[in-house]
Amino acid sequence: MTDPNAASRPVQAVVLAGGQGSRLRPYTDDRPKPMVEIPGTGTPIIGHQLTWLAEEGVTDVVVSCGHLADVLQNWLDSADLPVRVTTVVETEPLGRGGGLKYAAAHLPHPDRPWYATNGDIWTRFSLRDMADFHAERDAVATLALARPRIPWGAVKTDGFGRVTDFIEAPPTTYEINAGVYVFSPEFAGLLPERGDHERTTFPRLARERRLAGFPIPQGAYWRAIDTAKDLTEAARELATLGR
């Protein structure tokens, strides 16, 4: 049966892989953060991302490099990749919004929608569903939203102040920007040449009701790899999930 939404879904993506990853040292002393391997998987973070993007119908990816760009570029050149990859390197710092605009200019289909993801995200959920959500709301940009677990145990009390339960690392009640996006073609033109789009473009689109938020489905895996502890916990969680 033909999927009526297939033609409108993105087949291209940008991966933002230029961060220094200072909180992941010493792992990032000789490689950029997306090149750090999650223990037990044998593959760097960006390798998992490219596989996921390919599984979701993406054929072309622009990887925006920065810190130790040559290490990442050498790996991409030598790896057996499931997608076509183009790398770009900023010759001068452009900020998050400017860097995203610069990378988007190298997408092969400027008249089609595109995905973007931060290079330190390890996740699995349906980008196809997110793209359909984006199209149904006629949004210019859609953010994936996650509810990460807080790093402390929580205490429940009753109305009289008596402790009734302890909950180990519960999910936060707030949704956060999960670092995965769907953008319509016109979004690139709204990005600043320099600076941070999360302080300019996103607030503008929110005021105009053209920014959407897609909750990552309950039970789907998501983790930002920021610290050595995140690496350890990701390895443990993935082993439990059998991935």
XYZ file of C-alpha atoms in Angstrom:
243
model
C 0.000 0.000 0.000
C 1.410 3.423 -0.973
C 2.087 5.850 1.874
C 0.476 9.193 0.890
C 2.821 11.154 3.175
C 6.075 9.668 1.921
C 6.709 12.271 -0.783
C 6.536 15.192 1.670
C 8.974 13.775 4.240
C 12.606 14.911 4.373
C 15.310 12.864 2.655
C 18.120 15.180 3.785
C 19.541 16.202 7.144
C 22.155 18.316 8.897
C 24.207 16.951 11.801
C 25.795 19.651 13.970
C 29.089 18.092 15.008
C 31.359 21.046 15.757
C 31.253 21.266 19.559
C 34.401 20.914 21.664
C 32.867 18.564 24.221
C 34.919 19.971 27.100
C 32.841 18.110 29.714
C 33.695 14.807 28.018
C 37.451 15.152 28.431
C 39.730 13.214 28.257
C 37.632 11.405 25.582
C 37.530 14.573 23.473
C 41.218 15.454 23.777
C 41.939 13.727 20.462
C 38.506 13.576 18.796
C 35.323 15.650 18.498
C 32.386 14.701 20.693
C 30.421 12.881 17.934
C 33.435 10.590 17.445
C 33.300 9.316 21.036
C 32.257 5.661 21.192
C 29.531 4.482 23.518
C 31.215 1.579 25.370
C 30.251 -1.819 24.038
C 28.823 -0.619 20.724
C 32.034 -0.368 18.684
C 30.630 2.693 16.873
C 30.972 6.442 17.513
C 27.877 8.476 18.302
C 27.689 9.901 14.786
C 27.760 6.392 13.333
C 24.607 5.549 15.277
C 23.015 8.792 14.106
C 23.721 8.168 10.424
C 22.306 4.650 10.683
C 19.151 5.998 12.340
C 18.732 8.718 9.713
C 19.115 6.164 6.916
C 16.513 3.905 8.546
C 14.137 6.892 8.553
C 14.449 7.501 4.821
C 17.320 10.022 4.705
C 19.701 9.686 1.757
C 21.898 12.809 2.107
C 23.503 14.313 5.215
C 25.560 17.473 5.692
C 27.867 17.178 8.706
C 28.971 20.514 10.161
C 32.445 20.038 11.642
C 34.523 22.213 13.966
C 36.709 20.929 16.803
C 39.256 18.431 15.400
C 37.340 18.379 12.126
C 39.995 16.300 10.358
C 39.454 13.366 12.742
C 35.755 13.283 11.939
C 36.297 13.804 8.221
C 38.860 10.983 8.070
C 36.434 8.591 9.769
C 33.596 9.571 7.446
C 35.874 9.061 4.428
C 36.901 5.561 5.541
C 33.625 4.245 7.002
C 31.007 2.262 5.108
C 28.167 4.756 5.469
C 24.455 4.165 4.764
C 23.957 7.713 3.417
C 25.776 10.219 1.206
C 27.721 12.620 3.432
C 29.056 16.105 2.753
C 31.192 17.846 5.376
C 31.474 21.589 5.932
C 33.794 23.494 8.265
C 33.197 27.054 9.446
C 36.202 29.231 8.632
C 35.187 31.512 11.510
C 32.726 31.092 14.395
C 29.179 31.811 13.243
C 27.223 30.816 16.343
C 24.632 28.059 16.443
C 22.176 29.783 14.120
C 24.789 30.972 11.667
C 26.435 27.560 11.631
C 23.116 25.884 10.939
C 22.427 28.325 8.093
C 25.881 27.688 6.609
C 25.402 23.912 6.739
C 21.873 24.127 5.286
C 23.236 25.970 2.255
C 24.980 22.725 1.269
C 21.857 20.536 1.313
C 21.174 18.988 -2.103
C 17.461 19.892 -2.171
C 16.982 23.508 -0.959
C 13.301 23.412 -1.925
C 12.527 20.415 0.313
C 12.182 20.005 4.099
C 15.073 18.719 6.171
C 15.944 17.206 9.507
C 18.662 18.449 11.849
C 20.193 16.899 14.943
C 22.851 17.810 17.443
C 25.905 15.587 17.156
C 25.801 14.408 20.775
C 22.297 12.894 20.776
C 21.716 9.120 20.934
C 18.080 8.353 20.255
C 15.643 6.151 18.396
C 12.118 7.217 17.492
C 10.128 7.625 14.282
C 11.309 10.664 12.333
C 8.603 9.817 9.809
C 5.951 10.372 12.478
C 7.646 13.620 13.484
C 7.683 14.799 9.854
C 3.964 14.011 9.510
C 3.278 15.898 12.769
C 5.222 18.873 11.363
C 3.275 18.841 8.084
C -0.130 18.457 9.775
C 0.505 21.636 11.794
C 1.857 23.570 8.830
C 4.860 24.478 10.980
C 8.039 26.140 9.773
C 10.048 24.343 12.459
C 9.307 21.442 14.795
C 11.353 20.508 17.860
C 11.435 17.026 19.338
C 10.623 17.205 23.054
C 12.022 14.845 25.697
C 11.415 14.294 29.396
C 14.862 13.327 30.741
C 15.254 11.667 34.111
C 16.478 13.897 36.912
C 19.743 12.661 38.478
C 18.356 12.388 42.017
C 15.789 10.251 43.747
C 12.434 11.933 44.415
C 10.333 11.825 47.566
C 6.530 11.709 47.510
C 4.529 13.042 50.430
C 0.842 13.208 51.291
C -1.143 16.338 52.113
C -0.138 16.082 55.770
C 3.593 16.002 54.996
C 4.161 12.285 55.568
C 6.556 10.513 53.209
C 4.669 7.933 51.137
C 7.205 6.767 48.571
C 10.701 7.091 47.097
C 11.167 7.199 43.310
C 14.617 6.643 41.832
C 15.530 9.128 39.058
C 11.998 9.953 37.872
C 11.352 11.775 34.577
C 11.175 15.547 34.899
C 7.717 17.094 34.631
C 9.063 19.562 32.056
C 9.648 18.877 28.372
C 13.009 19.963 26.988
C 14.389 20.605 23.517
C 15.730 17.163 22.541
C 18.111 18.437 19.858
C 16.254 16.880 16.895
C 14.337 19.016 14.412
C 12.207 19.102 11.259
C 12.491 22.281 9.189
C 10.477 23.489 6.210
C 12.457 24.847 3.228
C 11.878 28.496 4.190
C 13.429 28.024 7.647
C 17.007 28.458 6.396
C 16.147 31.961 5.170
C 14.983 32.944 8.671
C 18.268 31.979 10.341
C 20.766 34.680 11.326
C 24.061 34.981 9.465
C 25.689 34.949 12.910
C 24.339 34.256 16.350
C 21.951 31.911 18.098
C 18.680 30.965 16.397
C 17.243 29.782 19.717
C 17.285 33.399 20.895
C 16.047 34.918 17.629
C 14.393 32.661 15.054
C 12.685 30.209 17.419
C 11.069 32.897 19.649
C 9.854 34.740 16.537
C 8.269 31.581 15.135
C 6.712 30.793 18.516
C 5.071 34.242 18.631
C 3.720 33.640 15.134
C 2.457 30.146 16.118
C 4.642 28.541 13.449
C 6.855 26.540 15.841
C 5.676 23.065 16.887
C 6.816 20.612 19.567
C 6.721 16.848 18.948
C 6.828 14.771 22.163
C 9.158 11.806 21.773
C 6.915 8.745 22.284
C 6.919 7.185 25.732
C 9.399 4.326 25.871
C 11.558 5.613 22.997
C 15.244 5.891 23.850
C 16.831 9.349 24.147
C 19.993 10.591 25.802
C 22.312 13.562 25.358
C 25.960 12.502 25.736
C 27.537 15.379 27.685
C 29.706 13.723 30.335
C 31.615 10.505 31.042
C 28.713 9.480 33.280
C 26.346 9.789 30.307
C 28.567 7.392 28.343
C 28.499 4.827 31.146
C 24.752 5.101 31.648
C 24.057 4.954 27.908
C 26.100 1.747 27.648
C 24.180 0.227 30.549
C 20.795 1.273 29.212
C 21.514 0.050 25.695
C 22.719 -3.295 27.017
C 19.455 -3.619 28.921
C 17.494 -2.750 25.779
C 19.517 -5.222 23.721
C 20.623 -2.608 21.176
